[in-house]
PDB file of C-alpha atoms in Angstrom:
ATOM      1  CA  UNK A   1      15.184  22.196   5.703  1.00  0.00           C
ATOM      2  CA  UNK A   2      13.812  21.097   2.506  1.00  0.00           C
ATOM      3  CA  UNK A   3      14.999  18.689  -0.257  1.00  0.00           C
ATOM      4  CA  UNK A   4      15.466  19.852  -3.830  1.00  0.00           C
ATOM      5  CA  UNK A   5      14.473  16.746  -5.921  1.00  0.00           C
ATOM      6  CA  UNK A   6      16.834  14.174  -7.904  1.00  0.00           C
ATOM      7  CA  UNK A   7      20.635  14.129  -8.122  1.00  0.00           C
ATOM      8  CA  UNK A   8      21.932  11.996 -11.223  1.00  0.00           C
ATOM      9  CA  UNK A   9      20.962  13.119 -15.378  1.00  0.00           C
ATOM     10  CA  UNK A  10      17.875  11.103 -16.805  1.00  0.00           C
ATOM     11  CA  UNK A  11      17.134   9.478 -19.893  1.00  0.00           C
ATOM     12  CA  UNK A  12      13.930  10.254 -20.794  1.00  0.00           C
ATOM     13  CA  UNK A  13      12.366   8.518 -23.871  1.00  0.00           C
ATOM     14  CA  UNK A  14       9.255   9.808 -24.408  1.00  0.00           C
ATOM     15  CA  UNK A  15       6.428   7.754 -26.512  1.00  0.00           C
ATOM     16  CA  UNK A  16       3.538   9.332 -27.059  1.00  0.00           C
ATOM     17  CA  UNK A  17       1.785  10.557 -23.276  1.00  0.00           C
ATOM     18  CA  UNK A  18       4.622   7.617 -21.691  1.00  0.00           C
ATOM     19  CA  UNK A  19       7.293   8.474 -20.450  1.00  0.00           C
ATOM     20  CA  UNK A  20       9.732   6.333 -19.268  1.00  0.00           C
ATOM     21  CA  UNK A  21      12.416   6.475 -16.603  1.00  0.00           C
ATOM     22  CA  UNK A  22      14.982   4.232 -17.046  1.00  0.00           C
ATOM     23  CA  UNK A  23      17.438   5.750 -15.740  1.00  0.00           C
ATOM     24  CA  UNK A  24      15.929   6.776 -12.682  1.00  0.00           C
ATOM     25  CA  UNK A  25      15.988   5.134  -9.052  1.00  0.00           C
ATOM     26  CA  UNK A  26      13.916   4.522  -6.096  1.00  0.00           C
ATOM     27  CA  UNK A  27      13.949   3.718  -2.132  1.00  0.00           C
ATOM     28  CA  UNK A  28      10.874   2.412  -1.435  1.00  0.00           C
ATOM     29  CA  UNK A  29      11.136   2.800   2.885  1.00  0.00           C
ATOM     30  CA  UNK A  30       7.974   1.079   4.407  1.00  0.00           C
ATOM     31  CA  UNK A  31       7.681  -1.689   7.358  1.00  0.00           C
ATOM     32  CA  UNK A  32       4.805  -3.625   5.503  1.00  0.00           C
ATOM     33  CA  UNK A  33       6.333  -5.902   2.783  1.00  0.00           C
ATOM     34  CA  UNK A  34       2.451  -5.254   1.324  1.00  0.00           C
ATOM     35  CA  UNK A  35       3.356  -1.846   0.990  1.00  0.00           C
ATOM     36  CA  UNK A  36       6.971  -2.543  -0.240  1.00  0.00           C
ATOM     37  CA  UNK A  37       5.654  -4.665  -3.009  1.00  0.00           C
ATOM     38  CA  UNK A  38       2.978  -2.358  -3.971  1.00  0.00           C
ATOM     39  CA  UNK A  39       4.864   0.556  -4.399  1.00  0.00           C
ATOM     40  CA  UNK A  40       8.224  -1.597  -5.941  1.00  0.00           C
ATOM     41  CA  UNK A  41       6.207  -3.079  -8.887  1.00  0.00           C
ATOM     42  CA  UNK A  42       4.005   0.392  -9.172  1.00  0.00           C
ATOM     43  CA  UNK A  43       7.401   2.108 -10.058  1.00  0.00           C
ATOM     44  CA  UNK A  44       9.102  -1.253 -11.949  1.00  0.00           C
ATOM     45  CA  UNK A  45       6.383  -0.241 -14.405  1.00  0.00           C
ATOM     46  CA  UNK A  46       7.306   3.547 -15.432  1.00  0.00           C
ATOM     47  CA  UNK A  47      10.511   2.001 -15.674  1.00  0.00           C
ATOM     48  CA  UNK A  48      12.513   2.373 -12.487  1.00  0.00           C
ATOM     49  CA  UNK A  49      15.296   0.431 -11.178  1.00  0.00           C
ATOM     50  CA  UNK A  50      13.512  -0.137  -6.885  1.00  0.00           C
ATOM     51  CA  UNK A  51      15.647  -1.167  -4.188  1.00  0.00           C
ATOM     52  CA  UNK A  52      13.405  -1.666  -0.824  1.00  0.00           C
ATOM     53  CA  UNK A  53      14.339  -0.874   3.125  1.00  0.00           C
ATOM     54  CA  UNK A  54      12.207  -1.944   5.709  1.00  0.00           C
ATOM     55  CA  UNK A  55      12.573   0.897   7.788  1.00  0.00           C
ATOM     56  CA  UNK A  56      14.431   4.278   8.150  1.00  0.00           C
ATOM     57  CA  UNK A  57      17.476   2.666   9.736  1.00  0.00           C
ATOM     58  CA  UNK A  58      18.412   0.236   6.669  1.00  0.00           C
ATOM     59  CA  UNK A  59      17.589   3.133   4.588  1.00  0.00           C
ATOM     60  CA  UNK A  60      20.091   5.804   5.834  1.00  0.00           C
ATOM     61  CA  UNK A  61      22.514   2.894   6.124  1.00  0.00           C
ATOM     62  CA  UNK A  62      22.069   2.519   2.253  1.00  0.00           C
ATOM     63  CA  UNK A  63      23.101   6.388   1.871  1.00  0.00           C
ATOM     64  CA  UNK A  64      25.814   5.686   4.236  1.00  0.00           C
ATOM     65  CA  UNK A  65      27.067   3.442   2.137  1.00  0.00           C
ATOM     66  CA  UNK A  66      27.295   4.886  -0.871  1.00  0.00           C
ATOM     67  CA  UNK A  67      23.968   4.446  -2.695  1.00  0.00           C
ATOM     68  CA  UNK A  68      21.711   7.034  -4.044  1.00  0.00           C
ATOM     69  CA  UNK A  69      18.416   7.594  -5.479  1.00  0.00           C
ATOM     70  CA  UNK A  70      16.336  10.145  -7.281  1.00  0.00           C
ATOM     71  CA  UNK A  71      13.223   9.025  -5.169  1.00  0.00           C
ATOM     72  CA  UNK A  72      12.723   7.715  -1.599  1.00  0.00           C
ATOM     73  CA  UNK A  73       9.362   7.134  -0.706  1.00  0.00           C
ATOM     74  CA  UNK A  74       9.256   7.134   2.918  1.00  0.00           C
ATOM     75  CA  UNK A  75       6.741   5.425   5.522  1.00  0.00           C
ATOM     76  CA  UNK A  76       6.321   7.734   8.697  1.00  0.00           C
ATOM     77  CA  UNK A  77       5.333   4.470  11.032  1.00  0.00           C
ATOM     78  CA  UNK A  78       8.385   2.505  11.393  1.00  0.00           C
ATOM     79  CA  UNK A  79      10.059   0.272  13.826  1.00  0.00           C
ATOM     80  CA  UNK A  80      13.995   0.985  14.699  1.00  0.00           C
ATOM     81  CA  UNK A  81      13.566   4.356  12.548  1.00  0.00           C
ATOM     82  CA  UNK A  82      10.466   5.510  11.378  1.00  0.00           C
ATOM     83  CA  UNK A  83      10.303   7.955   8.535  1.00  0.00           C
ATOM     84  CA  UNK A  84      10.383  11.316  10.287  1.00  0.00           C
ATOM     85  CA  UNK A  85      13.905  10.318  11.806  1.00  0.00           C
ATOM     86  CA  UNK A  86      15.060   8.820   8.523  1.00  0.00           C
ATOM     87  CA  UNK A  87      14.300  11.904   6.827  1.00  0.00           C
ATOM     88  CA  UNK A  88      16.173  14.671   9.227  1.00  0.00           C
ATOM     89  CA  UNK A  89      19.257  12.007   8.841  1.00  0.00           C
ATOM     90  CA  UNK A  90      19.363  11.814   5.205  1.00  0.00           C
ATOM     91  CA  UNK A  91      18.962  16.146   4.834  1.00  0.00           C
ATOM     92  CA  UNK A  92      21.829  16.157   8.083  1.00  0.00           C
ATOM     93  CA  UNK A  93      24.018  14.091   5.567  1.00  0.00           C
ATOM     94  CA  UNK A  94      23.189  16.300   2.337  1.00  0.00           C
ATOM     95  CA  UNK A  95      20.858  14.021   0.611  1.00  0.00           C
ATOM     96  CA  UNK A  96      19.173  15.635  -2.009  1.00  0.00           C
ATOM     97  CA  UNK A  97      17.060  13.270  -3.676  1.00  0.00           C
ATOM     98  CA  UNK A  98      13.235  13.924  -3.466  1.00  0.00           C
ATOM     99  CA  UNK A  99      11.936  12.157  -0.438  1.00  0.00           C
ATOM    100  CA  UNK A 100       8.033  11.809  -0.592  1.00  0.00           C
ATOM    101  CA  UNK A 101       6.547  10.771   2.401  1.00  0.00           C
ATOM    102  CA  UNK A 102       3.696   8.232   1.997  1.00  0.00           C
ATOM    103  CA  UNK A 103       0.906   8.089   5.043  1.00  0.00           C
ATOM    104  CA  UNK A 104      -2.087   6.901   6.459  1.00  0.00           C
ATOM    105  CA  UNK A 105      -4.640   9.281   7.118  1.00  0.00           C
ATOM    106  CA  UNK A 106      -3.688  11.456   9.520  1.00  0.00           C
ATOM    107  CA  UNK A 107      -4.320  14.661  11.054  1.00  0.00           C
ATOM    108  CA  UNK A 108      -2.744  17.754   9.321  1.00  0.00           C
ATOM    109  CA  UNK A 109      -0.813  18.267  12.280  1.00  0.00           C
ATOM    110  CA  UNK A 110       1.454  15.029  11.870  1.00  0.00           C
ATOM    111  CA  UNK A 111       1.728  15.606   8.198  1.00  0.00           C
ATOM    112  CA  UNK A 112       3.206  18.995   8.828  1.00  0.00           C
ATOM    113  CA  UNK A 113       5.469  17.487  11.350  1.00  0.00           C
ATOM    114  CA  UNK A 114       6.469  15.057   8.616  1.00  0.00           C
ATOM    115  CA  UNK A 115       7.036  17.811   5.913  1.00  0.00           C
ATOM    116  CA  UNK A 116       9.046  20.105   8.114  1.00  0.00           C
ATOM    117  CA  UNK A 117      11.235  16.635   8.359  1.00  0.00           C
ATOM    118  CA  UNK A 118      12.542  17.961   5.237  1.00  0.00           C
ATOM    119  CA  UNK A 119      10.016  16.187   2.550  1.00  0.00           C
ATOM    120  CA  UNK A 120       9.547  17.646  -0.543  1.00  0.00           C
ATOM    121  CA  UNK A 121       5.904  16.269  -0.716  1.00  0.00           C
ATOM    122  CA  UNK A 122       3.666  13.741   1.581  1.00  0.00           C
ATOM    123  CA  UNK A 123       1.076  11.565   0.095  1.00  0.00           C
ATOM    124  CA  UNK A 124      -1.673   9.599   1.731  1.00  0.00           C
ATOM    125  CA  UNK A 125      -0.874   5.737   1.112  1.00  0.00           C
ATOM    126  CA  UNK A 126      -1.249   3.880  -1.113  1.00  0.00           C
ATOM    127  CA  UNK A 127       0.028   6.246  -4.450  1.00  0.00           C
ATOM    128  CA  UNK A 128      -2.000   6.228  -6.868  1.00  0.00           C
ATOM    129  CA  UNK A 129      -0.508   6.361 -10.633  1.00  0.00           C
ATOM    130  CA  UNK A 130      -1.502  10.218 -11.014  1.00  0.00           C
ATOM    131  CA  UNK A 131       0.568  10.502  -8.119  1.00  0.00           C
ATOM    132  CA  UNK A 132       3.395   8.231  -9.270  1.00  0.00           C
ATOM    133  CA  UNK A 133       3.034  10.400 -12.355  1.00  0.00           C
ATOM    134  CA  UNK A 134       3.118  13.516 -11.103  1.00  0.00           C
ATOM    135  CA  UNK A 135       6.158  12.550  -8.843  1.00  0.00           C
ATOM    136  CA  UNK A 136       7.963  11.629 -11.955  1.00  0.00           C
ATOM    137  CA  UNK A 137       7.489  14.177 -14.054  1.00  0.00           C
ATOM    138  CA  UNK A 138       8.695  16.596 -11.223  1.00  0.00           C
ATOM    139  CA  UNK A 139      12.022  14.386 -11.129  1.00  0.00           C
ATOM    140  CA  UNK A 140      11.979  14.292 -14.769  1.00  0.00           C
ATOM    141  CA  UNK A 141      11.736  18.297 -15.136  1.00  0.00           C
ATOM    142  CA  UNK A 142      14.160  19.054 -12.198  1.00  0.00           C
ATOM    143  CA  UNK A 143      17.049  16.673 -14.045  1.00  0.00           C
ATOM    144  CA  UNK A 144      16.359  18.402 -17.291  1.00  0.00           C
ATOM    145  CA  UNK A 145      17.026  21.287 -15.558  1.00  0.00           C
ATOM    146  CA  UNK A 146      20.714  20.526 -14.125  1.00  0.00           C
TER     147      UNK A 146
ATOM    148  CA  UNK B   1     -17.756 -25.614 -18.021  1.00  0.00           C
ATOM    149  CA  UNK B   2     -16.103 -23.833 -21.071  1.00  0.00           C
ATOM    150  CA  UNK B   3     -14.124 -21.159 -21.104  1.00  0.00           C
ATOM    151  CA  UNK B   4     -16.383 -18.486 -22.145  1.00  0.00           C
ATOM    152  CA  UNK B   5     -18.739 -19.782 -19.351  1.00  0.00           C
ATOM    153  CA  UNK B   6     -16.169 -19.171 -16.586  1.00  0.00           C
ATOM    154  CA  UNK B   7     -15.275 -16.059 -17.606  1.00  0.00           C
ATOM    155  CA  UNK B   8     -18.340 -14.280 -17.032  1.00  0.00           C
ATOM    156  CA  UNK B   9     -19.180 -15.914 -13.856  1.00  0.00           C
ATOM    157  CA  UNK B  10     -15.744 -14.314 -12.647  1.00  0.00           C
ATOM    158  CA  UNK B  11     -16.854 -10.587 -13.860  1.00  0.00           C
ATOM    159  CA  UNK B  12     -20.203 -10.909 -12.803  1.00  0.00           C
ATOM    160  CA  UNK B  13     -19.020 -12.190  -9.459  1.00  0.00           C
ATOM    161  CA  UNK B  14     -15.893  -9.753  -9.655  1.00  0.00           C
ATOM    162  CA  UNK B  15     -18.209  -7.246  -9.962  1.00  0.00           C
ATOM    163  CA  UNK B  16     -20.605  -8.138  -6.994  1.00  0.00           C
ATOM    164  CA  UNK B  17     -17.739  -7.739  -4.745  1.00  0.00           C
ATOM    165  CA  UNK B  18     -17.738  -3.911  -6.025  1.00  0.00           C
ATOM    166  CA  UNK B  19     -21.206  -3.310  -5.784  1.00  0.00           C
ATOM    167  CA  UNK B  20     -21.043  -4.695  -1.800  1.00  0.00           C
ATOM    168  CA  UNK B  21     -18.735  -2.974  -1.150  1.00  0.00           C
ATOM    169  CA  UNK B  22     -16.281  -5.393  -0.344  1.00  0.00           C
ATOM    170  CA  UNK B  23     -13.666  -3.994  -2.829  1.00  0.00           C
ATOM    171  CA  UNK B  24     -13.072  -0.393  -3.823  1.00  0.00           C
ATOM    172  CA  UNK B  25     -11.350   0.690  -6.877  1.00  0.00           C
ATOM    173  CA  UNK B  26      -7.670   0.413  -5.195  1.00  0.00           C
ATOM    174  CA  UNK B  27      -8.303  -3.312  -6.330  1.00  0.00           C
ATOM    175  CA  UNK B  28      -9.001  -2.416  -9.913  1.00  0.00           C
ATOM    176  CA  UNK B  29      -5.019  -0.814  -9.744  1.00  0.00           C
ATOM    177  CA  UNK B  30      -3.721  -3.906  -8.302  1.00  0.00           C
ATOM    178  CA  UNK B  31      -4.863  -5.556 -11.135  1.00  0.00           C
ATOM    179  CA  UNK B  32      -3.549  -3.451 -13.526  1.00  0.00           C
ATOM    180  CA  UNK B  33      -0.186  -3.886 -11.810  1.00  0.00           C
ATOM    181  CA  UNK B  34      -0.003  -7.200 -13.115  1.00  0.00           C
ATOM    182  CA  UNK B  35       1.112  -8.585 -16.566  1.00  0.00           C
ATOM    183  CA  UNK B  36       3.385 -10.874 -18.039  1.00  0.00           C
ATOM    184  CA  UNK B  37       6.485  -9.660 -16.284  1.00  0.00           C
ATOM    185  CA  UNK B  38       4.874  -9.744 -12.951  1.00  0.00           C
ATOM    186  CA  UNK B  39       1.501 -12.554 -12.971  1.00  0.00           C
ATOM    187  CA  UNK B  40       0.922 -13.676 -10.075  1.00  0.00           C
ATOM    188  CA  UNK B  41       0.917 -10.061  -8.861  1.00  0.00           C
ATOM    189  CA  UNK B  42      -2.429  -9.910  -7.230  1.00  0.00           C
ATOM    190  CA  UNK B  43      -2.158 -13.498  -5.906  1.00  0.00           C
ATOM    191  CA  UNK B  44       1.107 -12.219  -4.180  1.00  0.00           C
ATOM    192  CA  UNK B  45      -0.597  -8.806  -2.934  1.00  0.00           C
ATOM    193  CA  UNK B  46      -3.372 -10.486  -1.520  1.00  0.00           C
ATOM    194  CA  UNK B  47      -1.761 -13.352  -0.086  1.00  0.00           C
ATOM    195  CA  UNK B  48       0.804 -11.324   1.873  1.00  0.00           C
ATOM    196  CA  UNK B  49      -2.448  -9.247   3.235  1.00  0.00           C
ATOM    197  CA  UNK B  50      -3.676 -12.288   4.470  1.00  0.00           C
ATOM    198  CA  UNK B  51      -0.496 -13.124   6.943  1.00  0.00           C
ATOM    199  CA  UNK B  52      -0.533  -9.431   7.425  1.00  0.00           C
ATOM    200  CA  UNK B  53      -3.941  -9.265   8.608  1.00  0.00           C
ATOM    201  CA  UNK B  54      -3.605 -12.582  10.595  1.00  0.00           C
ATOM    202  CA  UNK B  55      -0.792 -11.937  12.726  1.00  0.00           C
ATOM    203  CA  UNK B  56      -2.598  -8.083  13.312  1.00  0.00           C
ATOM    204  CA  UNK B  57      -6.046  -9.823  14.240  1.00  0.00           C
ATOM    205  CA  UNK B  58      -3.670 -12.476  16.529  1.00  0.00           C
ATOM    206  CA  UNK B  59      -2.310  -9.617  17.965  1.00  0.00           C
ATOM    207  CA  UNK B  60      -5.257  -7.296  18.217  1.00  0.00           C
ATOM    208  CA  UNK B  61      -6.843 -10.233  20.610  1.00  0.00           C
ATOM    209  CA  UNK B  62      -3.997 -10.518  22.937  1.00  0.00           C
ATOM    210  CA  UNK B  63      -3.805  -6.654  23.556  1.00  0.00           C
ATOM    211  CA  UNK B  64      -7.252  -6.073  24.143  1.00  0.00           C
ATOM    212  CA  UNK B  65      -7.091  -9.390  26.559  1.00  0.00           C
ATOM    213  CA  UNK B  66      -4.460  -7.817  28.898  1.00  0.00           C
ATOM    214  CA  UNK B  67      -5.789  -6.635  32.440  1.00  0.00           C
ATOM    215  CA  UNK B  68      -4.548  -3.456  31.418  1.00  0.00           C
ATOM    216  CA  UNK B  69      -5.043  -2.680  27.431  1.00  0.00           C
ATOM    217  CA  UNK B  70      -2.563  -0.895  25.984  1.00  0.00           C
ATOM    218  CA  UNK B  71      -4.893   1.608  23.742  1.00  0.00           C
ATOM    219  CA  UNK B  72      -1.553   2.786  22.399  1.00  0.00           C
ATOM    220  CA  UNK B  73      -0.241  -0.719  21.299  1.00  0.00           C
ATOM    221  CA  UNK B  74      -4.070  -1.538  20.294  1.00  0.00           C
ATOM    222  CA  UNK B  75      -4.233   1.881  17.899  1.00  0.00           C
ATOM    223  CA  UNK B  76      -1.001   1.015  16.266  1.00  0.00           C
ATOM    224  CA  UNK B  77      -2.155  -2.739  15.416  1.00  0.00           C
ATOM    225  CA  UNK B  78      -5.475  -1.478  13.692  1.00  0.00           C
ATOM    226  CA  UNK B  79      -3.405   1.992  11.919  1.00  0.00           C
ATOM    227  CA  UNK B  80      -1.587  -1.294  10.126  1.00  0.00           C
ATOM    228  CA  UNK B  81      -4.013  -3.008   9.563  1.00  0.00           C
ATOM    229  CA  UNK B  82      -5.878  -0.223   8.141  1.00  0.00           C
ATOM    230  CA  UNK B  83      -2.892   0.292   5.961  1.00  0.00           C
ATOM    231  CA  UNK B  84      -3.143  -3.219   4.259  1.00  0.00           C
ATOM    232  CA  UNK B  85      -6.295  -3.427   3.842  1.00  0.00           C
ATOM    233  CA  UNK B  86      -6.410  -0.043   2.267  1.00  0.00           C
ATOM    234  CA  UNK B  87      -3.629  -0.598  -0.282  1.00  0.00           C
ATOM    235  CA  UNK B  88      -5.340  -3.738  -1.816  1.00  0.00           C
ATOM    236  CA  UNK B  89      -8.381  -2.625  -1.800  1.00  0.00           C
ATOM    237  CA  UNK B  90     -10.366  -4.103   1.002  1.00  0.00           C
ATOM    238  CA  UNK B  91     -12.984  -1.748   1.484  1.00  0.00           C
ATOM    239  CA  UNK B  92     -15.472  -3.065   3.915  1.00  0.00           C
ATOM    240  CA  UNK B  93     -12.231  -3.752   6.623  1.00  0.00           C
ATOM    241  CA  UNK B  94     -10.660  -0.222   6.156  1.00  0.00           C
ATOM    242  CA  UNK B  95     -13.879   1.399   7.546  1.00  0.00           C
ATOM    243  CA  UNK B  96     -14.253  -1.078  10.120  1.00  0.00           C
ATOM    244  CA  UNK B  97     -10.390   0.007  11.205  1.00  0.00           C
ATOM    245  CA  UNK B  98     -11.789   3.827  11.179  1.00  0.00           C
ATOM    246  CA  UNK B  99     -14.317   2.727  13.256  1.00  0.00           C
ATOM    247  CA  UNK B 100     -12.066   0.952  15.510  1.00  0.00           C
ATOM    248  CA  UNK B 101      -9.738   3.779  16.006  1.00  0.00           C
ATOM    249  CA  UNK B 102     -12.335   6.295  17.071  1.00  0.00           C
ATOM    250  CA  UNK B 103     -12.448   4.006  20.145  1.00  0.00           C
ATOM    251  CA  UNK B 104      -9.324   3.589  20.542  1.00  0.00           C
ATOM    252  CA  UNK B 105      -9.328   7.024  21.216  1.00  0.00           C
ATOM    253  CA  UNK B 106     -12.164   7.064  23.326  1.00  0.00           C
ATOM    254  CA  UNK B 107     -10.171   4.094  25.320  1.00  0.00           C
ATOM    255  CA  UNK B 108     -13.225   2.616  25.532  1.00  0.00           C
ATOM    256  CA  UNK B 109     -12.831  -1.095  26.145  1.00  0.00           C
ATOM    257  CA  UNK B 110     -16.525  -2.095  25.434  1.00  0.00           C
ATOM    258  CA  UNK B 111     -16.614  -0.618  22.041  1.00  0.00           C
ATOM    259  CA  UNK B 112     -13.249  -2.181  21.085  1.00  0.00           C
ATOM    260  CA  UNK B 113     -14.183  -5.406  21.845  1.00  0.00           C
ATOM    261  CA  UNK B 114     -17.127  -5.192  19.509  1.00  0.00           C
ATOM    262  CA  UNK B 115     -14.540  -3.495  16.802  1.00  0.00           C
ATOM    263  CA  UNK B 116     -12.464  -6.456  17.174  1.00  0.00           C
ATOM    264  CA  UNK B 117     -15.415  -8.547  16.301  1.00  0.00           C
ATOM    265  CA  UNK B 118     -16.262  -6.758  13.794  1.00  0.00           C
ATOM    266  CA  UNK B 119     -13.488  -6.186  11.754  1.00  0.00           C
ATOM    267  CA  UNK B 120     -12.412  -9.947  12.282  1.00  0.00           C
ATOM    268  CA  UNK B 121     -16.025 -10.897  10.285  1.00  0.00           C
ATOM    269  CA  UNK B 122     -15.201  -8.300   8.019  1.00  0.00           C
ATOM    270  CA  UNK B 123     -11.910 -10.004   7.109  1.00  0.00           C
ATOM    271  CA  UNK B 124     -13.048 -13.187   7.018  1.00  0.00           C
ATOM    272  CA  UNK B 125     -15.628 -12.297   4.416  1.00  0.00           C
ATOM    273  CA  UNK B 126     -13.715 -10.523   2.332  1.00  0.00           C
ATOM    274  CA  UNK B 127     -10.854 -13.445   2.335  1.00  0.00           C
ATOM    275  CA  UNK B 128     -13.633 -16.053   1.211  1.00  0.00           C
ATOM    276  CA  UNK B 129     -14.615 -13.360  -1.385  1.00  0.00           C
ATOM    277  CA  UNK B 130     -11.145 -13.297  -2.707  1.00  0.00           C
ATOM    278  CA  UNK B 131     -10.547 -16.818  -2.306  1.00  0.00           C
ATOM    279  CA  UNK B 132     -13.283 -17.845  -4.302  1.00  0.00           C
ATOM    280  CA  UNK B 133     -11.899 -14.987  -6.933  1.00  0.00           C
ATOM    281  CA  UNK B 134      -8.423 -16.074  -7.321  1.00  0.00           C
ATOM    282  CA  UNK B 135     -10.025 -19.700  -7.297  1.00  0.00           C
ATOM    283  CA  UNK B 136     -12.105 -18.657 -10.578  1.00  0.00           C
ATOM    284  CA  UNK B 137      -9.518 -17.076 -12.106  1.00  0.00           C
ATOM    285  CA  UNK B 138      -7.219 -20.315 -11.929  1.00  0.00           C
ATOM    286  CA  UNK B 139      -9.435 -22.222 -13.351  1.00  0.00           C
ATOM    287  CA  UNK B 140      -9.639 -20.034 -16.574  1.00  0.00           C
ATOM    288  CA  UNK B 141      -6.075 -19.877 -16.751  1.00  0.00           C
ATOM    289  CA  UNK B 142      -5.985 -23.850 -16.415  1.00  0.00           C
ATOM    290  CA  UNK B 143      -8.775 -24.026 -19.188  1.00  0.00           C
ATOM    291  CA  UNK B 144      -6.193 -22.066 -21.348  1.00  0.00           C
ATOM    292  CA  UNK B 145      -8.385 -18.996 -20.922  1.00  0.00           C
ATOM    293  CA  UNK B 146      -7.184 -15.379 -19.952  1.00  0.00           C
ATOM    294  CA  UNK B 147      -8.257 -13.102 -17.252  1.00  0.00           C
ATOM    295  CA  UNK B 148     -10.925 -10.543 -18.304  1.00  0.00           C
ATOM    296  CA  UNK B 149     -10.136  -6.967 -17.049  1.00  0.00           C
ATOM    297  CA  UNK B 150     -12.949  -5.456 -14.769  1.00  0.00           C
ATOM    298  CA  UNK B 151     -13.875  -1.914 -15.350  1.00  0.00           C
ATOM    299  CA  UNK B 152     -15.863   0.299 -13.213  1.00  0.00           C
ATOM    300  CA  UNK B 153     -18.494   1.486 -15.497  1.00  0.00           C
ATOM    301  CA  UNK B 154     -20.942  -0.567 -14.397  1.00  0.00           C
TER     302      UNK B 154
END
């Protein structure tokens, strides 16, 4: 099962080559509050509103709940849930929102395992900003879409 | 020591961490990350890296102390800390980790034990390195100075 991207409309106000995303959120899922920061403040700065979980658990709660989010960045190695659990929950419950799985560097065989989760991409951590770019312009083109 | 003054003794030594290797370009983006909505980014980043790396080096020794090592538990420790050290940059300590895991593999105490040692040097320079970085850098800011952005072009 695989996810197809963002749920809720954009505004996109583009500036020249910027575009930002202000009306676009994020889960950042990750165990190391190193990691959490990292990526929070990456995607504070094209504009998102971040929310944090530190592991798969207290992310699916969030869903649960009521919350949702364009973009979940996902951790595989996680206490109480890791990532590849927290992902097959979140498709079982119908979430849609483009969950990109961030890793270390692994073999291919665990990132496939990952993917077939039910990722819509899996990056090796930390994301760089062509990757935060890329990422956004995908959720950016798939809301323009719907 | 005017401003001026301590501002290029914190690029030239900025810089020297580069060239040995004790910081890779994932440090250049941490800086970048910071501004005026978020300034004591990097001071943040790399002071949560140093509990992180700590507790993992605390825990590293009492795994590979057990009667029995748990090569499992051991791997897991060093994947983290590879992870931290990784995200901010810390060059020198990530490859030590790589090292450290092909051991781990290998389950071969010996070889641990000297990855242990190893990477625990290799942190401690690299925190001294930083240290004395983020110690520069106040002192500019103090003088009423700002910051001069590195760029690797050198």
């Amino acid at each position: 099962m695989s996810g197809n991207g963002a749920s809720s409309s954009s505004l996109n106000m583009i500036s020249g080559e910027d575009v930002v995303n202000n009306n676009l959120s994020a889960l950042v899922v990750d165990d190391s509050p190193l990691l959490r920061l990292l990526h929070d403040i990456h995607l504070k700065k094209y504009g998102l509103k971040v929310q944090v979980a530190e592991n798969g658990k207290v992310a699916v709660d969030l869903f649960h709940l009521g919350a949702s989010f364009d973009l979940v960045l996902m951790d595989k190695e996680m206490p109480v849930m890791n990532g590849v659990e927290a992902t097959k929950e979140l498709r079982a419950m119908g979430v849609t929102s483009m969950i990109v799985g961030v890793t270390s560097k692994n073999g291919p065989g665990e990132q496939q395992a990952f993917m077939e989760a039910g990722l819509d991409y899996c990056f090796e951590k930390p994301l760089t900003p062509e990757i935060i770019s890329f990422l956004l312009e995908e959720l950016n083109k798939h809301n323009n879409k719907n | 020591m005017e401003v001026g003054q301590m501002q290029r003794r914190l690029v030239d030594y900025t810089k020297s961490l580069f060239m040995e290797g004790f910081l890779d370009a994932q440090f250049l983006q941490l800086q970048q990350l910071q501004d005026e909505s978020n300034p004591d980014f990097v001071v943040e980043v790399v002071s949560l890296f140093f509990d992180d790396s700590e507790k993992l080096l605390n825990d590293l020794t009492m795994a590979l102390d057990q009667p029995n090592v748990d090569f499992k538990k051991v791997d897991a420790h060093v994947h983290q800390l590879k992870g931290s050290s990784s995200s901010i940059g810390a060059q020198r300590v990530k490859n030590a980790c790589i090292a450290f895991r092909s051991f781990c593999e290998e389950q071969n105490i010996d070889a641990t034990l000297r990855c242990l040692q190893q990477v625990k040097q290799e942190y401690y320079l690299v925190k001294n390195k930083l240290e004395t970085m983020l110690r520069l850098e106040q002192q500019i800011v103090a003088a009423g100075g700002s910051i001069p952005m590195i760029e690797l072009g050198f």
